[in-house]
Amino acid sequence: MRTFVISIIIILMTAINMSSQDIEGVEVGTAMTENEVITKFGEPDYVEVHESCDGLDEHYYYNDSYLHFENNVFIGFCLRDPRFIALKKLTDTGIKVGDSLFELNDFKYGKPTFHQEGKYVLFEESDTPVYLLVEDEIIIGIDYHDPV
């Protein structure tokens, strides 16, 4: 019975993680038109659009950061400047480039774990990890890409 309860808890935590990666409160998996993206996040510096057999692949670039959409669905992000706040739905204030890694020591879903030199990971045990690039204990990048 105990193993069953622990398994259910792990499944629920994974489900929370899978549906909660967000930028400025917009969750990964959200469908958005180009106009909705611009209204929410502002005018991008440029947009890269590629068509493939899977459909439309779009990257909206803001400085050195980008938001990734596939067939108008938000599937990932690569943040390299403090313009956007990530994980607002999981923390009181969210996290952004420029924050101290130590600010996440009390993160209720588990503190970041060392992944490799200069890289830490949140939700390491899930299939939806968020990677933090770190230099001198300061977050210099936040990356997430939907595994599906």
GROMACS .gro file of N, CA and C in nm:
model
  444
    1MET      N    1   0.082  -0.119   0.000
    1MET     CA    2   0.000   0.000   0.000
    1MET      C    3   0.087   0.126   0.000
    2ARG      N    4   0.193   0.124   0.080
    2ARG     CA    5   0.281   0.241   0.088
    2ARG      C    6   0.343   0.271  -0.049
    3THR      N    7   0.388   0.166  -0.120
    3THR     CA    8   0.446   0.184  -0.252
    3THR      C    9   0.344   0.244  -0.348
    4PHE      N   10   0.218   0.199  -0.337
    4PHE     CA   11   0.112   0.253  -0.421
    4PHE      C   12   0.092   0.402  -0.395
    5VAL      N   13   0.090   0.443  -0.271
    5VAL     CA   14   0.071   0.585  -0.235
    5VAL      C   15   0.189   0.669  -0.286
    6ILE      N   16   0.310   0.620  -0.270
    6ILE     CA   17   0.428   0.692  -0.318
    6ILE      C   18   0.422   0.704  -0.470
    7SER      N   19   0.380   0.599  -0.539
    7SER     CA   20   0.367   0.604  -0.686
    7SER      C   21   0.265   0.708  -0.728
    8ILE      N   22   0.155   0.716  -0.659
    8ILE     CA   23   0.051   0.816  -0.691
    8ILE      C   24   0.107   0.956  -0.669
    9ILE      N   25   0.180   0.978  -0.562
    9ILE     CA   26   0.239   1.110  -0.534
    9ILE      C   27   0.335   1.148  -0.646
   10ILE      N   28   0.419   1.056  -0.689
   10ILE     CA   29   0.515   1.084  -0.797
   10ILE      C   30   0.440   1.117  -0.926
   11ILE      N   31   0.336   1.043  -0.957
   11ILE     CA   32   0.257   1.070  -1.078
   11ILE      C   33   0.194   1.208  -1.070
   12LEU      N   34   0.138   1.244  -0.956
   12LEU     CA   35   0.076   1.376  -0.940
   12LEU      C   36   0.179   1.488  -0.952
   13MET      N   37   0.297   1.470  -0.893
   13MET     CA   38   0.401   1.572  -0.902
   13MET      C   39   0.447   1.587  -1.047
   14THR      N   40   0.458   1.477  -1.119
   14THR     CA   41   0.497   1.483  -1.259
   14THR      C   42   0.391   1.555  -1.340
   15ALA      N   43   0.265   1.527  -1.312
   15ALA     CA   44   0.156   1.594  -1.383
   15ALA      C   45   0.158   1.744  -1.356
   16ILE      N   46   0.186   1.783  -1.233
   16ILE     CA   47   0.196   1.925  -1.200
   16ILE      C   48   0.310   1.987  -1.280
   17ASN      N   49   0.426   1.922  -1.281
   17ASN     CA   50   0.540   1.975  -1.355
   17ASN      C   51   0.511   1.984  -1.504
   18MET      N   52   0.447   1.883  -1.561
   18MET     CA   53   0.424   1.880  -1.704
   18MET      C   54   0.334   1.995  -1.749
   19SER      N   55   0.242   2.037  -1.663
   19SER     CA   56   0.146   2.137  -1.707
   19SER      C   57   0.180   2.277  -1.656
   20SER      N   58   0.291   2.292  -1.586
   20SER     CA   59   0.314   2.419  -1.519
   20SER      C   60   0.434   2.499  -1.567
   21GLN      N   61   0.511   2.448  -1.661
   21GLN     CA   62   0.622   2.529  -1.713
   21GLN      C   63   0.557   2.647  -1.785
   22ASP      N   64   0.599   2.767  -1.750
   22ASP     CA   65   0.535   2.883  -1.810
   22ASP      C   66   0.632   3.000  -1.822
   23ILE      N   67   0.594   3.094  -1.907
   23ILE     CA   68   0.661   3.223  -1.919
   23ILE      C   69   0.552   3.328  -1.899
   24GLU      N   70   0.574   3.416  -1.804
   24GLU     CA   71   0.477   3.523  -1.778
   24GLU      C   72   0.336   3.469  -1.757
   25GLY      N   73   0.326   3.347  -1.701
   25GLY     CA   74   0.196   3.287  -1.674
   25GLY      C   75   0.135   3.211  -1.790
   26VAL      N   76   0.198   3.214  -1.907
   26VAL     CA   77   0.147   3.138  -2.023
   26VAL      C   78   0.212   3.000  -2.019
   27GLU      N   79   0.130   2.897  -1.999
   27GLU     CA   80   0.182   2.762  -1.985
   27GLU      C   81   0.223   2.701  -2.118
   28VAL      N   82   0.329   2.621  -2.112
   28VAL     CA   83   0.365   2.539  -2.226
   28VAL      C   84   0.244   2.454  -2.259
   29GLY      N   85   0.214   2.441  -2.388
   29GLY     CA   86   0.097   2.368  -2.433
   29GLY      C   87  -0.018   2.460  -2.472
   30THR      N   88  -0.002   2.590  -2.445
   30THR     CA   89  -0.105   2.687  -2.479
   30THR      C   90  -0.100   2.720  -2.628
   31ALA      N   91  -0.216   2.717  -2.694
   31ALA     CA   92  -0.225   2.756  -2.834
   31ALA      C   93  -0.236   2.908  -2.842
   32MET      N   94  -0.158   2.969  -2.930
   32MET     CA   95  -0.159   3.115  -2.947
   32MET      C   96  -0.136   3.150  -3.094
   33THR      N   97  -0.211   3.246  -3.142
   33THR     CA   98  -0.185   3.298  -3.276
   33THR      C   99  -0.068   3.395  -3.268
   34GLU      N  100  -0.017   3.435  -3.383
   34GLU     CA  101   0.093   3.531  -3.385
   34GLU      C  102   0.051   3.661  -3.316
   35ASN      N  103  -0.071   3.708  -3.342
   35ASN     CA  104  -0.119   3.831  -3.277
   35ASN      C  105  -0.126   3.817  -3.125
   36GLU      N  106  -0.167   3.700  -3.077
   36GLU     CA  107  -0.173   3.677  -2.932
   36GLU      C  108  -0.033   3.676  -2.871
   37VAL      N  109   0.063   3.616  -2.941
   37VAL     CA  110   0.201   3.615  -2.893
   37VAL      C  111   0.252   3.758  -2.880
   38ILE      N  112   0.231   3.839  -2.983
   38ILE     CA  113   0.279   3.978  -2.982
   38ILE      C  114   0.207   4.060  -2.875
   39THR      N  115   0.076   4.040  -2.859
   39THR     CA  116   0.001   4.112  -2.757
   39THR      C  117   0.053   4.078  -2.617
   40LYS      N  118   0.081   3.950  -2.592
   40LYS     CA  119   0.125   3.907  -2.459
   40LYS      C  120   0.272   3.940  -2.432
   41PHE      N  121   0.360   3.912  -2.527
   41PHE     CA  122   0.504   3.921  -2.503
   41PHE      C  123   0.571   4.043  -2.567
   42GLY      N  124   0.500   4.114  -2.652
   42GLY     CA  125   0.559   4.229  -2.721
   42GLY      C  126   0.608   4.192  -2.859
   43GLU      N  127   0.642   4.293  -2.934
   43GLU     CA  128   0.693   4.275  -3.070
   43GLU      C  129   0.831   4.209  -3.064
   44PRO      N  130   0.848   4.094  -3.127
   44PRO     CA  131   0.981   4.030  -3.126
   44PRO      C  132   1.079   4.105  -3.216
   45ASP      N  133   1.208   4.083  -3.191
   45ASP     CA  134   1.310   4.140  -3.280
   45ASP      C  135   1.298   4.079  -3.419
   46TYR      N  136   1.271   3.949  -3.423
   46TYR     CA  137   1.244   3.881  -3.549
   46TYR      C  138   1.181   3.745  -3.519
   47VAL      N  139   1.122   3.686  -3.621
   47VAL     CA  140   1.058   3.555  -3.610
   47VAL      C  141   1.118   3.464  -3.716
   48GLU      N  142   1.159   3.346  -3.675
   48GLU     CA  143   1.205   3.243  -3.770
   48GLU      C  144   1.091   3.145  -3.789
   49VAL      N  145   1.053   3.120  -3.912
   49VAL     CA  146   0.945   3.028  -3.942
   49VAL      C  147   0.995   2.922  -4.040
   50HIS      N  148   0.970   2.797  -4.005
   50HIS     CA  149   1.007   2.686  -4.092
   50HIS      C  150   0.886   2.595  -4.107
   51GLU      N  151   0.865   2.548  -4.229
   51GLU     CA  152   0.759   2.450  -4.252
   51GLU      C  153   0.823   2.314  -4.272
   52SER      N  154   0.761   2.214  -4.212
   52SER     CA  155   0.811   2.077  -4.227
   52SER      C  156   0.691   1.985  -4.243
   53CYS      N  157   0.717   1.858  -4.254
   53CYS     CA  158   0.607   1.762  -4.266
   53CYS      C  159   0.522   1.759  -4.138
   54ASP      N  160   0.576   1.807  -4.028
   54ASP     CA  161   0.501   1.812  -3.902
   54ASP      C  162   0.420   1.941  -3.889
   55GLY      N  163   0.442   2.036  -3.976
   55GLY     CA  164   0.367   2.161  -3.970
   55GLY      C  165   0.458   2.282  -3.957
   56LEU      N  166   0.409   2.383  -3.889
   56LEU     CA  167   0.478   2.511  -3.877
   56LEU      C  168   0.562   2.516  -3.749
   57ASP      N  169   0.688   2.553  -3.762
   57ASP     CA  170   0.780   2.566  -3.649
   57ASP      C  171   0.823   2.712  -3.642
   58GLU      N  172   0.795   2.779  -3.529
   58GLU     CA  173   0.823   2.922  -3.516
   58GLU      C  174   0.906   2.951  -3.391
   59HIS      N  175   1.005   3.037  -3.408
   59HIS     CA  176   1.085   3.089  -3.296
   59HIS      C  177   1.068   3.241  -3.295
   60TYR      N  178   1.017   3.294  -3.185
   60TYR     CA  179   1.004   3.439  -3.167
   60TYR      C  180   1.124   3.485  -3.086
   61TYR      N  181   1.210   3.565  -3.146
   61TYR     CA  182   1.334   3.610  -3.081
   61TYR      C  183   1.316   3.747  -3.017
   62TYR      N  184   1.360   3.755  -2.891
   62TYR     CA  185   1.361   3.880  -2.814
   62TYR      C  186   1.503   3.891  -2.757
   63ASN      N  187   1.581   3.983  -2.809
   63ASN     CA  188   1.723   3.991  -2.773
   63ASN      C  189   1.786   3.854  -2.796
   64ASP      N  190   1.848   3.795  -2.694
   64ASP     CA  191   1.912   3.665  -2.708
   64ASP      C  192   1.823   3.549  -2.665
   65SER      N  193   1.697   3.579  -2.635
   65SER     CA  194   1.601   3.477  -2.590
   65SER      C  195   1.505   3.442  -2.704
   66TYR      N  196   1.444   3.324  -2.691
   66TYR     CA  197   1.338   3.293  -2.787
   66TYR      C  198   1.228   3.211  -2.721
   67LEU      N  199   1.109   3.222  -2.779
   67LEU     CA  200   0.993   3.141  -2.742
   67LEU      C  201   0.964   3.053  -2.862
   68HIS      N  202   0.943   2.925  -2.838
   68HIS     CA  203   0.929   2.827  -2.945
   68HIS      C  204   0.784   2.779  -2.955
   69PHE      N  205   0.730   2.785  -3.075
   69PHE     CA  206   0.594   2.740  -3.103
   69PHE      C  207   0.598   2.639  -3.216
   70GLU      N  208   0.511   2.540  -3.207
   70GLU     CA  209   0.495   2.443  -3.315
   70GLU      C  210   0.346   2.432  -3.344
   71ASN      N  211   0.310   2.462  -3.469
   71ASN     CA  212   0.168   2.464  -3.508
   71ASN      C  213   0.086   2.551  -3.414
   72ASN      N  214   0.141   2.668  -3.381
   72ASN     CA  215   0.077   2.768  -3.294
   72ASN      C  216   0.061   2.723  -3.150
   73VAL      N  217   0.134   2.623  -3.107
   73VAL     CA  218   0.130   2.578  -2.967
   73VAL      C  219   0.266   2.606  -2.904
   74PHE      N  220   0.265   2.672  -2.788
   74PHE     CA  221   0.386   2.706  -2.714
   74PHE      C  222   0.450   2.578  -2.662
   75ILE      N  223   0.573   2.547  -2.707
   75ILE     CA  224   0.637   2.421  -2.668
   75ILE      C  225   0.770   2.438  -2.596
   76GLY      N  226   0.823   2.560  -2.586
   76GLY     CA  227   0.950   2.572  -2.517
   76GLY      C  228   1.002   2.714  -2.518
   77PHE      N  229   1.113   2.732  -2.444
   77PHE     CA  230   1.175   2.863  -2.435
   77PHE      C  231   1.322   2.851  -2.403
   78CYS      N  232   1.393   2.952  -2.443
   78CYS     CA  233   1.536   2.964  -2.415
   78CYS      C  234   1.556   3.110  -2.374
   79LEU      N  235   1.576   3.134  -2.246
   79LEU     CA  236   1.587   3.270  -2.194
   79LEU      C  237   1.732   3.303  -2.163
   80ARG      N  238   1.778   3.417  -2.214
   80ARG     CA  239   1.916   3.460  -2.192
   80ARG      C  240   1.925   3.604  -2.141
   81ASP      N  241   1.812   3.666  -2.113
   81ASP     CA  242   1.811   3.800  -2.055
   81ASP      C  243   1.691   3.809  -1.961
   82PRO      N  244   1.687   3.911  -1.875
   82PRO     CA  245   1.584   3.916  -1.770
   82PRO      C  246   1.447   3.968  -1.814
   83ARG      N  247   1.424   3.980  -1.942
   83ARG     CA  248   1.298   4.034  -1.991
   83ARG      C  249   1.177   3.952  -1.945
   84PHE      N  250   1.188   3.819  -1.949
   84PHE     CA  251   1.076   3.732  -1.918
   84PHE      C  252   1.095   3.661  -1.784
   85ILE      N  253   0.983   3.635  -1.718
   85ILE     CA  254   0.985   3.561  -1.591
   85ILE      C  255   0.929   3.422  -1.617
   86ALA      N  256   1.004   3.322  -1.577
   86ALA     CA  257   0.964   3.182  -1.594
   86ALA      C  258   0.908   3.126  -1.463
   87LEU      N  259   0.828   3.025  -1.476
   87LEU     CA  260   0.773   2.948  -1.363
   87LEU      C  261   0.695   3.034  -1.263
   88LYS      N  262   0.622   3.133  -1.313
   88LYS     CA  263   0.540   3.217  -1.224
   88LYS      C  264   0.430   3.137  -1.157
   89LYS      N  265   0.385   3.032  -1.222
   89LYS     CA  266   0.276   2.952  -1.165
   89LYS      C  267   0.325   2.859  -1.054
   90LEU      N  268   0.456   2.840  -1.044
   90LEU     CA  269   0.511   2.749  -0.943
   90LEU      C  270   0.578   2.821  -0.827
   91THR      N  271   0.604   2.949  -0.842
   91THR     CA  272   0.671   3.025  -0.737
   91THR      C  273   0.595   3.156  -0.715
   92ASP      N  274   0.622   3.221  -0.604
   92ASP     CA  275   0.556   3.348  -0.575
   92ASP      C  276   0.596   3.456  -0.675
   93THR      N  277   0.723   3.457  -0.712
   93THR     CA  278   0.773   3.565  -0.798
   93THR      C  279   0.826   3.516  -0.933
   94GLY      N  280   0.833   3.385  -0.953
   94GLY     CA  281   0.893   3.331  -1.074
   94GLY      C  282   1.044   3.341  -1.065
   95ILE      N  283   1.112   3.299  -1.171
   95ILE     CA  284   1.258   3.311  -1.177
   95ILE      C  285   1.294   3.375  -1.310
   96LYS      N  286   1.405   3.444  -1.311
   96LYS     CA  287   1.450   3.508  -1.434
   96LYS      C  288   1.602   3.510  -1.439
   97VAL      N  289   1.651   3.535  -1.558
   97VAL     CA  290   1.795   3.551  -1.576
   97VAL      C  291   1.840   3.667  -1.488
   98GLY      N  292   1.949   3.646  -1.415
   98GLY     CA  293   2.000   3.747  -1.322
   98GLY      C  294   1.970   3.713  -1.177
   99ASP      N  295   1.876   3.620  -1.153
   99ASP     CA  296   1.847   3.578  -1.016
   99ASP      C  297   1.962   3.492  -0.963
  100SER      N  298   1.974   3.491  -0.833
  100SER     CA  299   2.072   3.405  -0.767
  100SER      C  300   2.019   3.262  -0.765
  101LEU      N  301   2.105   3.165  -0.791
  101LEU     CA  302   2.067   3.025  -0.782
  101LEU      C  303   2.018   2.993  -0.641
  102PHE      N  304   2.073   3.060  -0.540
  102PHE     CA  305   2.038   3.034  -0.400
  102PHE      C  306   1.893   3.070  -0.369
  103GLU      N  307   1.832   3.158  -0.450
  103GLU     CA  308   1.692   3.193  -0.428
  103GLU      C  309   1.601   3.072  -0.446
  104LEU      N  310   1.649   2.969  -0.515
  104LEU     CA  311   1.569   2.850  -0.539
  104LEU      C  312   1.595   2.739  -0.437
  105ASN      N  313   1.674   2.766  -0.334
  105ASN     CA  314   1.701   2.663  -0.234
  105ASN      C  315   1.575   2.618  -0.160
  106ASP      N  316   1.475   2.706  -0.149
  106ASP     CA  317   1.351   2.672  -0.081
  106ASP      C  318   1.237   2.644  -0.179
  107PHE      N  319   1.268   2.617  -0.304
  107PHE     CA  320   1.168   2.589  -0.406
  107PHE      C  321   1.088   2.467  -0.362
  108LYS      N  322   0.956   2.480  -0.354
  108LYS     CA  323   0.873   2.374  -0.296
  108LYS      C  324   0.874   2.244  -0.376
  109TYR      N  325   0.917   2.246  -0.501
  109TYR     CA  326   0.923   2.124  -0.581
  109TYR      C  327   1.062   2.063  -0.584
  110GLY      N  328   1.152   2.114  -0.501
  110GLY     CA  329   1.287   2.062  -0.492
  110GLY      C  330   1.390   2.160  -0.543
  111LYS      N  331   1.499   2.172  -0.470
  111LYS     CA  332   1.601   2.269  -0.510
  111LYS      C  333   1.674   2.219  -0.635
  112PRO      N  334   1.731   2.311  -0.712
  112PRO     CA  335   1.803   2.270  -0.834
  112PRO      C  336   1.916   2.173  -0.801
  113THR      N  337   1.934   2.076  -0.888
  113THR     CA  338   2.043   1.981  -0.870
  113THR      C  339   2.149   2.004  -0.977
  114PHE      N  340   2.273   1.979  -0.939
  114PHE     CA  341   2.385   1.995  -1.031
  114PHE      C  342   2.370   1.895  -1.145
  115HIS      N  343   2.385   1.942  -1.267
  115HIS     CA  344   2.373   1.856  -1.385
  115HIS      C  345   2.510   1.836  -1.450
  116GLN      N  346   2.577   1.945  -1.478
  116GLN     CA  347   2.713   1.945  -1.530
  116GLN      C  348   2.770   2.085  -1.509
  117GLU      N  349   2.895   2.104  -1.536
  117GLU     CA  350   2.958   2.234  -1.512
  117GLU      C  351   2.876   2.347  -1.571
  118GLY      N  352   2.831   2.438  -1.485
  118GLY     CA  353   2.757   2.554  -1.531
  118GLY      C  354   2.610   2.529  -1.559
  119LYS      N  355   2.560   2.410  -1.523
  119LYS     CA  356   2.421   2.376  -1.555
  119LYS      C  357   2.356   2.302  -1.438
  120TYR      N  358   2.239   2.353  -1.399
  120TYR     CA  359   2.159   2.289  -1.295
  120TYR      C  360   2.024   2.253  -1.355
  121VAL      N  361   1.949   2.167  -1.285
  121VAL     CA  362   1.821   2.123  -1.338
  121VAL      C  363   1.714   2.123  -1.229
  122LEU      N  364   1.595   2.169  -1.267
  122LEU     CA  365   1.476   2.156  -1.184
  122LEU      C  366   1.391   2.043  -1.242
  123PHE      N  367   1.323   1.969  -1.157
  123PHE     CA  368   1.237   1.857  -1.199
  123PHE      C  369   1.319   1.748  -1.268
  124GLU      N  370   1.436   1.721  -1.216
  124GLU     CA  371   1.527   1.626  -1.279
  124GLU      C  372   1.464   1.488  -1.297
  125GLU      N  373   1.382   1.445  -1.203
  125GLU     CA  374   1.325   1.311  -1.210
  125GLU      C  375   1.203   1.303  -1.300
  126SER      N  376   1.156   1.416  -1.351
  126SER     CA  377   1.039   1.414  -1.439
  126SER      C  378   1.086   1.409  -1.585
  127ASP      N  379   0.989   1.397  -1.674
  127ASP     CA  380   1.025   1.402  -1.816
  127ASP      C  381   1.012   1.544  -1.870
  128THR      N  382   1.001   1.642  -1.779
  128THR     CA  383   0.989   1.783  -1.819
  128THR      C  384   1.088   1.871  -1.741
  129PRO      N  385   1.218   1.840  -1.748
  129PRO     CA  386   1.314   1.919  -1.672
  129PRO      C  387   1.331   2.061  -1.727
  130VAL      N  388   1.362   2.152  -1.636
  130VAL     CA  389   1.397   2.289  -1.672
  130VAL      C  390   1.544   2.306  -1.639
  131TYR      N  391   1.623   2.351  -1.736
  131TYR     CA  392   1.767   2.365  -1.718
  131TYR      C  393   1.802   2.511  -1.687
  132LEU      N  394   1.888   2.527  -1.589
  132LEU     CA  395   1.937   2.659  -1.550
  132LEU      C  396   2.085   2.668  -1.581
  133LEU      N  397   2.124   2.763  -1.664
  133LEU     CA  398   2.266   2.787  -1.690
  133LEU      C  399   2.312   2.886  -1.586
  134VAL      N  400   2.424   2.855  -1.521
  134VAL     CA  401   2.467   2.933  -1.405
  134VAL      C  402   2.614   2.971  -1.417
  135GLU      N  403   2.643   3.095  -1.382
  135GLU     CA  404   2.781   3.144  -1.378
  135GLU      C  405   2.796   3.226  -1.251
  136ASP      N  406   2.893   3.192  -1.167
  136ASP     CA  407   2.916   3.260  -1.040
  136ASP      C  408   2.789   3.266  -0.956
  137GLU      N  409   2.715   3.153  -0.952
  137GLU     CA  410   2.591   3.138  -0.873
  137GLU      C  411   2.475   3.225  -0.922
  138ILE      N  412   2.488   3.286  -1.040
  138ILE     CA  413   2.382   3.368  -1.098
  138ILE      C  414   2.325   3.295  -1.220
  139ILE      N  415   2.194   3.293  -1.232
  139ILE     CA  416   2.129   3.229  -1.345
  139ILE      C  417   2.150   3.316  -1.469
  140ILE      N  418   2.213   3.257  -1.571
  140ILE     CA  419   2.237   3.330  -1.696
  140ILE      C  420   2.154   3.274  -1.812
  141GLY      N  421   2.080   3.166  -1.786
  141GLY     CA  422   1.994   3.108  -1.888
  141GLY      C  423   1.893   3.014  -1.827
  142ILE      N  424   1.776   3.007  -1.887
  142ILE     CA  425   1.670   2.915  -1.845
  142ILE      C  426   1.615   2.850  -1.971
  143ASP      N  427   1.621   2.716  -1.977
  143ASP     CA  428   1.580   2.644  -2.097
  143ASP      C  429   1.476   2.538  -2.065
  144TYR      N  430   1.376   2.530  -2.150
  144TYR     CA  431   1.277   2.423  -2.141
  144TYR      C  432   1.225   2.392  -2.280
  145HIS      N  433   1.213   2.264  -2.312
  145HIS     CA  434   1.153   2.221  -2.438
  145HIS      C  435   1.066   2.100  -2.411
  146ASP      N  436   0.942   2.109  -2.454
  146ASP     CA  437   0.845   2.002  -2.435
  146ASP      C  438   0.898   1.874  -2.498
  147PRO      N  439   0.899   1.764  -2.424
  147PRO     CA  440   0.956   1.641  -2.477
  147PRO      C  441   0.868   1.573  -2.581
  148VAL      N  442   0.744   1.615  -2.593
  148VAL     CA  443   0.652   1.548  -2.687
  148VAL      C  444   0.670   1.602  -2.826
   0.00000   0.00000   0.00000
